[in-house]
Short mmCIF file of N, CA and C in Angstrom, two decimals:
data_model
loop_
_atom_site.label_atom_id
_atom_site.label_comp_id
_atom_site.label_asym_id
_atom_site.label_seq_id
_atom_site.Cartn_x
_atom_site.Cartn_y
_atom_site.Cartn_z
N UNK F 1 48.00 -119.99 85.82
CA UNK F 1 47.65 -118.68 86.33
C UNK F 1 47.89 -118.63 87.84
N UNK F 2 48.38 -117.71 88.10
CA UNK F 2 48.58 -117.61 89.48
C UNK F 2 47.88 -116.60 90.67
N UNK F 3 47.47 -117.56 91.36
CA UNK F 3 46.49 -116.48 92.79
C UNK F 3 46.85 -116.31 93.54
N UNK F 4 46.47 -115.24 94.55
CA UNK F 4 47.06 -114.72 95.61
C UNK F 4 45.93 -114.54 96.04
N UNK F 5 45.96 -115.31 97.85
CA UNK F 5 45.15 -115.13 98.20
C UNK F 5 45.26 -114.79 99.87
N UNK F 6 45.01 -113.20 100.52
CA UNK F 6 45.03 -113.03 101.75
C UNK F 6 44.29 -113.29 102.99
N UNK F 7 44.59 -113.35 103.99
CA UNK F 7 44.04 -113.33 105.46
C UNK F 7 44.54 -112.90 106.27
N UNK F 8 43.59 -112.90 107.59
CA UNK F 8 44.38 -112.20 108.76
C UNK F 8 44.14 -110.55 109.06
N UNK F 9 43.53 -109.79 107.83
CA UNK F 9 43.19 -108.67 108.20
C UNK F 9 41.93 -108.54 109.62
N UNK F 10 41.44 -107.04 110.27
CA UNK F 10 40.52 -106.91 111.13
C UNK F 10 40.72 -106.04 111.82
N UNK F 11 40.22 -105.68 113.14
CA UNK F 11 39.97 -104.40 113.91
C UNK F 11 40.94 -104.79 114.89
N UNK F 12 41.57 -103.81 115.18
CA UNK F 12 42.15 -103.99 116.61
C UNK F 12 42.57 -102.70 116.97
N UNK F 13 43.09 -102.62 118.62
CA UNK F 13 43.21 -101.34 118.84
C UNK F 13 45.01 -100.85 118.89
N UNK F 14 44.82 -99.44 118.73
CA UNK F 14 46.58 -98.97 118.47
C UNK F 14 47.52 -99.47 119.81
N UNK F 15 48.44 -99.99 119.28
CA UNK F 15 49.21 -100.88 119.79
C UNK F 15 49.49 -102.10 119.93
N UNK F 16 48.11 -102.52 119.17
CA UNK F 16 48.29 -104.01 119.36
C UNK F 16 48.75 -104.55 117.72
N UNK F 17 48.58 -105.78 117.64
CA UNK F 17 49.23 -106.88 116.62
C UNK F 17 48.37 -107.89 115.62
N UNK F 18 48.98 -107.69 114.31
CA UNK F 18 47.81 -108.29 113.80
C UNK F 18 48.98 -108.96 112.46
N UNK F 19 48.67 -110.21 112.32
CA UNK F 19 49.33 -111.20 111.28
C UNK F 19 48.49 -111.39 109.89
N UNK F 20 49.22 -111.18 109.08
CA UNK F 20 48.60 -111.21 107.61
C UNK F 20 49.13 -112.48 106.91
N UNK F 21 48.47 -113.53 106.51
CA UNK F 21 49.29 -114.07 105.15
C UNK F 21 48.65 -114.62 103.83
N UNK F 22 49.91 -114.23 103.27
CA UNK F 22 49.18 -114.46 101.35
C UNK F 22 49.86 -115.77 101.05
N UNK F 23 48.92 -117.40 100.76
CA UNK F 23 49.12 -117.98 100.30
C UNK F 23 48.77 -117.97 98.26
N UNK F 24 49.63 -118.38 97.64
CA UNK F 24 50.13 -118.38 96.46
C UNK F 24 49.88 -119.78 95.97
N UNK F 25 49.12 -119.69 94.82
CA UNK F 25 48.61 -121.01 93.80
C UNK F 25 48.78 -120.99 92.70
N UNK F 26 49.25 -121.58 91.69
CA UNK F 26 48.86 -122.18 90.35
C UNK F 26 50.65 -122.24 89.65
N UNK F 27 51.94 -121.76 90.24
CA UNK F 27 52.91 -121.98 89.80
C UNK F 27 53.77 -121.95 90.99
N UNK F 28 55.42 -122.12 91.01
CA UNK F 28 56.42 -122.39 91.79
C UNK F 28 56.29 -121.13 92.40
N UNK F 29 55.76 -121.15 93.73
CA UNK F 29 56.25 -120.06 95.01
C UNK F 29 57.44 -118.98 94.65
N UNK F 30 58.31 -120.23 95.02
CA UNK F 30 59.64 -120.08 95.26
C UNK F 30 60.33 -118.92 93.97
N UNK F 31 59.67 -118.73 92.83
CA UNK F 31 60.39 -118.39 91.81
C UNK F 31 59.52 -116.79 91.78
N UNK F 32 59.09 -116.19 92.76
CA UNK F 32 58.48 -114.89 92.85
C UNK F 32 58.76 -114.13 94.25
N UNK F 33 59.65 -112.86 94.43
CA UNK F 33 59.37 -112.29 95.54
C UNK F 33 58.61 -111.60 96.01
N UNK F 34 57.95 -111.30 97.09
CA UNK F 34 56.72 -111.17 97.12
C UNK F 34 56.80 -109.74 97.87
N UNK F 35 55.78 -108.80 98.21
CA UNK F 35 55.45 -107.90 99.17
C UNK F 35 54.11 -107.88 99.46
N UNK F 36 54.31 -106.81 100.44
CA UNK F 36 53.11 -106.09 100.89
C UNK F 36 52.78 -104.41 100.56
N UNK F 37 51.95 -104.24 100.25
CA UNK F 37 51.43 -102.52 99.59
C UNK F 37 50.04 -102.34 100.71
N UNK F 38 49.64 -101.29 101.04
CA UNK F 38 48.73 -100.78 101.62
C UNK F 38 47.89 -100.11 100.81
N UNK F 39 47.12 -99.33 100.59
CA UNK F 39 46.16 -97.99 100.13
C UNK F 39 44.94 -97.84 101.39
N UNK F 40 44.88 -96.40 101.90
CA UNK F 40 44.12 -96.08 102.44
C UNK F 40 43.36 -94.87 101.37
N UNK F 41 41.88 -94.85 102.00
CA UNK F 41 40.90 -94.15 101.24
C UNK F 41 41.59 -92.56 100.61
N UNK F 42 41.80 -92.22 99.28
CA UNK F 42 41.84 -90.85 98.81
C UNK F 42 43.76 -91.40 98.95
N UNK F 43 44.07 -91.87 98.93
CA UNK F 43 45.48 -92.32 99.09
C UNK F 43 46.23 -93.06 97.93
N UNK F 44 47.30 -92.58 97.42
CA UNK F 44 47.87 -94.33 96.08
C UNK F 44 48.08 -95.52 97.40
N UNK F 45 48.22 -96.84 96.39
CA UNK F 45 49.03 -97.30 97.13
C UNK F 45 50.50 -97.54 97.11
N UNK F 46 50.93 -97.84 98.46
CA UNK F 46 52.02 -97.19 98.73
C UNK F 46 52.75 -98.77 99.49
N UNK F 47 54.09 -98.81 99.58
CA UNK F 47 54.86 -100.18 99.48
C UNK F 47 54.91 -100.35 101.25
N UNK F 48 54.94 -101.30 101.24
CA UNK F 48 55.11 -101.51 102.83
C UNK F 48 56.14 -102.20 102.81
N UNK F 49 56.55 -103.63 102.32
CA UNK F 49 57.56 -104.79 103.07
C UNK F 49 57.45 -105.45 101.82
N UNK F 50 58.84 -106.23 101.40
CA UNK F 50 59.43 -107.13 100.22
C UNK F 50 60.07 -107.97 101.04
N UNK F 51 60.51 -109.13 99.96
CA UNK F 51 60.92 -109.99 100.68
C UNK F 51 61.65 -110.77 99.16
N UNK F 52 62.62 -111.07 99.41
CA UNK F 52 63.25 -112.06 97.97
C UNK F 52 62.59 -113.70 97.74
N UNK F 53 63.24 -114.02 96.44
CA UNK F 53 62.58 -115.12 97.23
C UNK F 53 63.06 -116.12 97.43
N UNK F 54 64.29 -116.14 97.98
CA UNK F 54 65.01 -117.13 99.20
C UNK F 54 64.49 -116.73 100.00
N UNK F 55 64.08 -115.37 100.53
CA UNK F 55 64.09 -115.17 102.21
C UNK F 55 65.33 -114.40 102.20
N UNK F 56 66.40 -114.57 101.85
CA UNK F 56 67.37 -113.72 102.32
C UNK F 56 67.12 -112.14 102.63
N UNK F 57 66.90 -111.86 101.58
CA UNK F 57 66.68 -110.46 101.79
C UNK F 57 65.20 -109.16 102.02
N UNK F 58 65.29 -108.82 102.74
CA UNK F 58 63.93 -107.93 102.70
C UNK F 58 64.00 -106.29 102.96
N UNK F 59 62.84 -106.12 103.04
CA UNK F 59 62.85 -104.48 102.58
C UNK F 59 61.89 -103.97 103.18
N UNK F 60 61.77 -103.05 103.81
CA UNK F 60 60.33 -102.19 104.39
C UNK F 60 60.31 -100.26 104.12
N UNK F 61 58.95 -99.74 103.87
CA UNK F 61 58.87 -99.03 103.82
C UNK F 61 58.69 -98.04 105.03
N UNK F 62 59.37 -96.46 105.08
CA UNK F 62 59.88 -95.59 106.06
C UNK F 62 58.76 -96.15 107.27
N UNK F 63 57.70 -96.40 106.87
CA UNK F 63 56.38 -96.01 108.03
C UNK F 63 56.56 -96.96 109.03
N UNK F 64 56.45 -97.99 108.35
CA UNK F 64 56.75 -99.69 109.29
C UNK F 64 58.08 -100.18 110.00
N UNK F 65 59.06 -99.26 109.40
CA UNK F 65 60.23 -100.33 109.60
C UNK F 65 60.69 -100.04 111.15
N UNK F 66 61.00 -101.33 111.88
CA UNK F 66 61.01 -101.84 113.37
C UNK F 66 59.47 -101.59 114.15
N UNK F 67 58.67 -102.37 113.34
CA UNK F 67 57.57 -102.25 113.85
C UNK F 67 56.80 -103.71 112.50
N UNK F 68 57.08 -103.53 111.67
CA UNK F 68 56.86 -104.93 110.90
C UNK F 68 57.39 -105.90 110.20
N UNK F 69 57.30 -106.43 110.38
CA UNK F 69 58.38 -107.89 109.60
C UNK F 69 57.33 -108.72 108.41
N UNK F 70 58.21 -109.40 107.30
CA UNK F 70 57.99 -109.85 106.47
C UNK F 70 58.54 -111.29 106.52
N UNK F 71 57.95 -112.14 106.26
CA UNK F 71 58.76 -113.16 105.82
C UNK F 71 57.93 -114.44 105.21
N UNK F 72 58.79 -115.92 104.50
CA UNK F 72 58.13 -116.65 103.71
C UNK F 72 58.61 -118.14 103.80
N UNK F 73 57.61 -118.58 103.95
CA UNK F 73 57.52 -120.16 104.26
C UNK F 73 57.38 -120.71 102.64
N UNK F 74 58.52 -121.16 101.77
CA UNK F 74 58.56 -121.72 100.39
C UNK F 74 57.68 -123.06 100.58
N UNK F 75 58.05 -123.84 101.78
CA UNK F 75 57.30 -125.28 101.35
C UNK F 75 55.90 -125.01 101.99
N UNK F 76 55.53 -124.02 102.49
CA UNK F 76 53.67 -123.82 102.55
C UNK F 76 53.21 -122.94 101.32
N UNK F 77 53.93 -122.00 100.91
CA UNK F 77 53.35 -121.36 99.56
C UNK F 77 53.39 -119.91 100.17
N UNK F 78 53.57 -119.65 101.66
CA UNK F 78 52.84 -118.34 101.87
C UNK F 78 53.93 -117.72 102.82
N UNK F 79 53.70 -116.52 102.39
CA UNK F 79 54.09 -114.98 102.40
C UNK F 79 53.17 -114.46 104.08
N UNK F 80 53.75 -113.67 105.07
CA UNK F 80 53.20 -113.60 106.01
C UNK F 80 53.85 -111.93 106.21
N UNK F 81 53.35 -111.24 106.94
CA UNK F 81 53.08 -109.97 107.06
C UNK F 81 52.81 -109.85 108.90
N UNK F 82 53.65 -109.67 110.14
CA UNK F 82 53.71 -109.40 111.34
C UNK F 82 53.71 -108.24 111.86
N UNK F 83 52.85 -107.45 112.06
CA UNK F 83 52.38 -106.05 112.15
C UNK F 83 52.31 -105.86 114.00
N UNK F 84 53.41 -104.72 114.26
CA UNK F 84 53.32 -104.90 115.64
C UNK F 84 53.08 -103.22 116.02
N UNK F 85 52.44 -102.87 117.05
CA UNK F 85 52.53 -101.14 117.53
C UNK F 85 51.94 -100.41 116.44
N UNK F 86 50.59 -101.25 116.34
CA UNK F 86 49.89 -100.67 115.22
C UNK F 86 49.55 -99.50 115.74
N UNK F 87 49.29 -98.76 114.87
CA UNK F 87 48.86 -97.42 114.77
C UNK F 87 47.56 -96.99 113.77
N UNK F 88 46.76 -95.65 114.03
CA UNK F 88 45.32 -95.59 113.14
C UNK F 88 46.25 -95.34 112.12
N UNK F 89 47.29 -94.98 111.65
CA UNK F 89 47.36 -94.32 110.26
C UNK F 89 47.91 -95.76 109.48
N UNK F 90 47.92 -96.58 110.55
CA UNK F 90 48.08 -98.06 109.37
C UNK F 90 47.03 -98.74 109.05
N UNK F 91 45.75 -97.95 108.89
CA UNK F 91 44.67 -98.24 108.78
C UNK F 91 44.80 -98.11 106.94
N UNK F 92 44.24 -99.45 106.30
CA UNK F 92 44.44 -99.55 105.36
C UNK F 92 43.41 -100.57 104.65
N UNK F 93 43.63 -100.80 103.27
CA UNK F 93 43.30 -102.57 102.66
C UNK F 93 45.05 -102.45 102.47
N UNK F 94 45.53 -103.95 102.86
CA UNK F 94 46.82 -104.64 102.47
C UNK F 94 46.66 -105.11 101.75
N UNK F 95 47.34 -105.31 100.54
CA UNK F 95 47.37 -106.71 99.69
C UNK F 95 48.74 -107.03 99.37
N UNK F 96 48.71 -107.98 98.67
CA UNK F 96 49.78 -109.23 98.79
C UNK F 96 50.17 -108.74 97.17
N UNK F 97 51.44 -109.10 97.00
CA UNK F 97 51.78 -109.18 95.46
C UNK F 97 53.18 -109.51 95.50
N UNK F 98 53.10 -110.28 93.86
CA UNK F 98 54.13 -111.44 93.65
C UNK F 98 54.71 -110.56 92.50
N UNK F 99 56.04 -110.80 92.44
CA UNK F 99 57.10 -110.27 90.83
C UNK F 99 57.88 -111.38 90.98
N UNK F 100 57.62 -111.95 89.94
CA UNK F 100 58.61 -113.33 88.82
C UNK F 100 60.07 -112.78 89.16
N UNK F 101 61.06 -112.78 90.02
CA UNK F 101 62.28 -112.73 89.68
C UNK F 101 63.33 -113.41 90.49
N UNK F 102 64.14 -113.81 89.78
CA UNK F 102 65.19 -114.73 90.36
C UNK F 102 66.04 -114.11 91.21
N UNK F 103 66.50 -113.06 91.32
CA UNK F 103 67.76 -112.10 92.07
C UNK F 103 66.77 -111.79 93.53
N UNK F 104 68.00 -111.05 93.84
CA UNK F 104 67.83 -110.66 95.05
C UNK F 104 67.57 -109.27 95.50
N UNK F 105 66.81 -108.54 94.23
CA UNK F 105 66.09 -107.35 94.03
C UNK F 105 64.76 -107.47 95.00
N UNK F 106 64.56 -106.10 95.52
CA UNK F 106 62.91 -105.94 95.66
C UNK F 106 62.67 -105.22 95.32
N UNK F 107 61.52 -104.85 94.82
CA UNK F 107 61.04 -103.66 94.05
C UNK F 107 59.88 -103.02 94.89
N UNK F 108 60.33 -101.67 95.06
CA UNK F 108 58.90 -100.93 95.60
C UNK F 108 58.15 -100.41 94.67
N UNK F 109 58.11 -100.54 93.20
CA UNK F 109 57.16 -100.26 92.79
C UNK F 109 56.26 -101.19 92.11
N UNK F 110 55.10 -100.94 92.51
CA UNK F 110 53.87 -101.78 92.00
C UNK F 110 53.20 -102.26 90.66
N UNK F 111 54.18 -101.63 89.89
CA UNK F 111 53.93 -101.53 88.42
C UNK F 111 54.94 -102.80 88.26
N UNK F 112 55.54 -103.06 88.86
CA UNK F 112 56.95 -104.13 88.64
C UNK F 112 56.46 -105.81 88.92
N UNK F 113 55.00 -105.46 89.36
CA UNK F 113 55.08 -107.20 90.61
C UNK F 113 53.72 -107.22 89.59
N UNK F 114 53.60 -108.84 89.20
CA UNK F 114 52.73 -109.21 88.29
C UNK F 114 51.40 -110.13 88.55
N UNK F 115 51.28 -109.98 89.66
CA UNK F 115 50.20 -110.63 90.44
C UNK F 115 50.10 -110.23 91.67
N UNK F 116 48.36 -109.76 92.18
CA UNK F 116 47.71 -109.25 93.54
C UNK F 116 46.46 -109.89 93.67
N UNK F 117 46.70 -109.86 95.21
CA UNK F 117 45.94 -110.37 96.29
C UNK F 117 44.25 -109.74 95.95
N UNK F 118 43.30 -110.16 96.44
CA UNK F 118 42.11 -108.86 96.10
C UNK F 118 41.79 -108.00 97.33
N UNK F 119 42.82 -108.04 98.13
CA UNK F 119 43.17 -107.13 99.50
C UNK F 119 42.65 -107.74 100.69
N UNK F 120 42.96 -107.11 101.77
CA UNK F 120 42.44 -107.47 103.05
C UNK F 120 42.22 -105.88 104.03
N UNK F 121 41.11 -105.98 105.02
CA UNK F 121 40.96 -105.01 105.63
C UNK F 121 41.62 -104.91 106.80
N UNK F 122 42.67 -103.81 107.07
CA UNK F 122 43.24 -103.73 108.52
C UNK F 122 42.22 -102.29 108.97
N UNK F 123 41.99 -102.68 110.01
CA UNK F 123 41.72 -101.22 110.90
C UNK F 123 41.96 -100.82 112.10
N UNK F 124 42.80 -99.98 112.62
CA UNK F 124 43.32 -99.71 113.79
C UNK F 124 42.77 -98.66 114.66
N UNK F 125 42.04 -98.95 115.12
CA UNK F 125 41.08 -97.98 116.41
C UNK F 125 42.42 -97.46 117.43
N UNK F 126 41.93 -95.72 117.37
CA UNK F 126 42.41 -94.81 118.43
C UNK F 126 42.20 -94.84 120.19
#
């Protein structure tokens, strides 16, 4: 069975920087690409950042992109999330989630990735 487990969420104020990462247990890392999804209150959640799982390839959603990076350390297990020029509306829970696939697909939808994090709290003060 496989866990996902986050850190790194917390308060900080708009503009500043805050590092997330989801270490991954109970099967091969390497054989799942991973993302990041947000949901804020009265909100779905909604895709933030993919990542394959070589690393080669990644993906971000309209809100973040040149402002967050994704990326993954195979021989630590974990998936990391670099959040820069935060803003209140990236005020969220993040969580982490893994999809089983070998290619070099990412998927933004959440129905696709077969294991999540039990979230983390970001909050970005005005």
């Amino acid at each position: 069975q496989v866990q996902l487990q986050e850190s790194g969420g917390g308060l900080v104020q708009a503009g500043g920087s805050l590092r997330l990462s989801c270490a991954l247990s109970g099967r091969s890392f390497s054989s799942y690409a991973m993302a990041w999804f947000r949901q804020a209150p009265g909100k779905d959640r909604e895709f933030v950042a993919g990542i394959s799982w070589s690393g080669g390839r990644t993906f971000y959603g309209n809100s973040v992109e040149g402002r967050f990076s994704i990326s993954r350390d195979n021989t630590k297990r974990t998936a990391y999330l670099e959040m820069n020029s935060l803003r209140p509306e990236d005020t969220a829970v993040y969580y982490c989630a893994a999809d089983y696939r070998l290619n070099q697909i990412i998927s933004r939808t959440k129905d696709d990735y077969d294991y999540w994090g039990q979230g983390t709290q970001v909050t970005v003060s005005s």
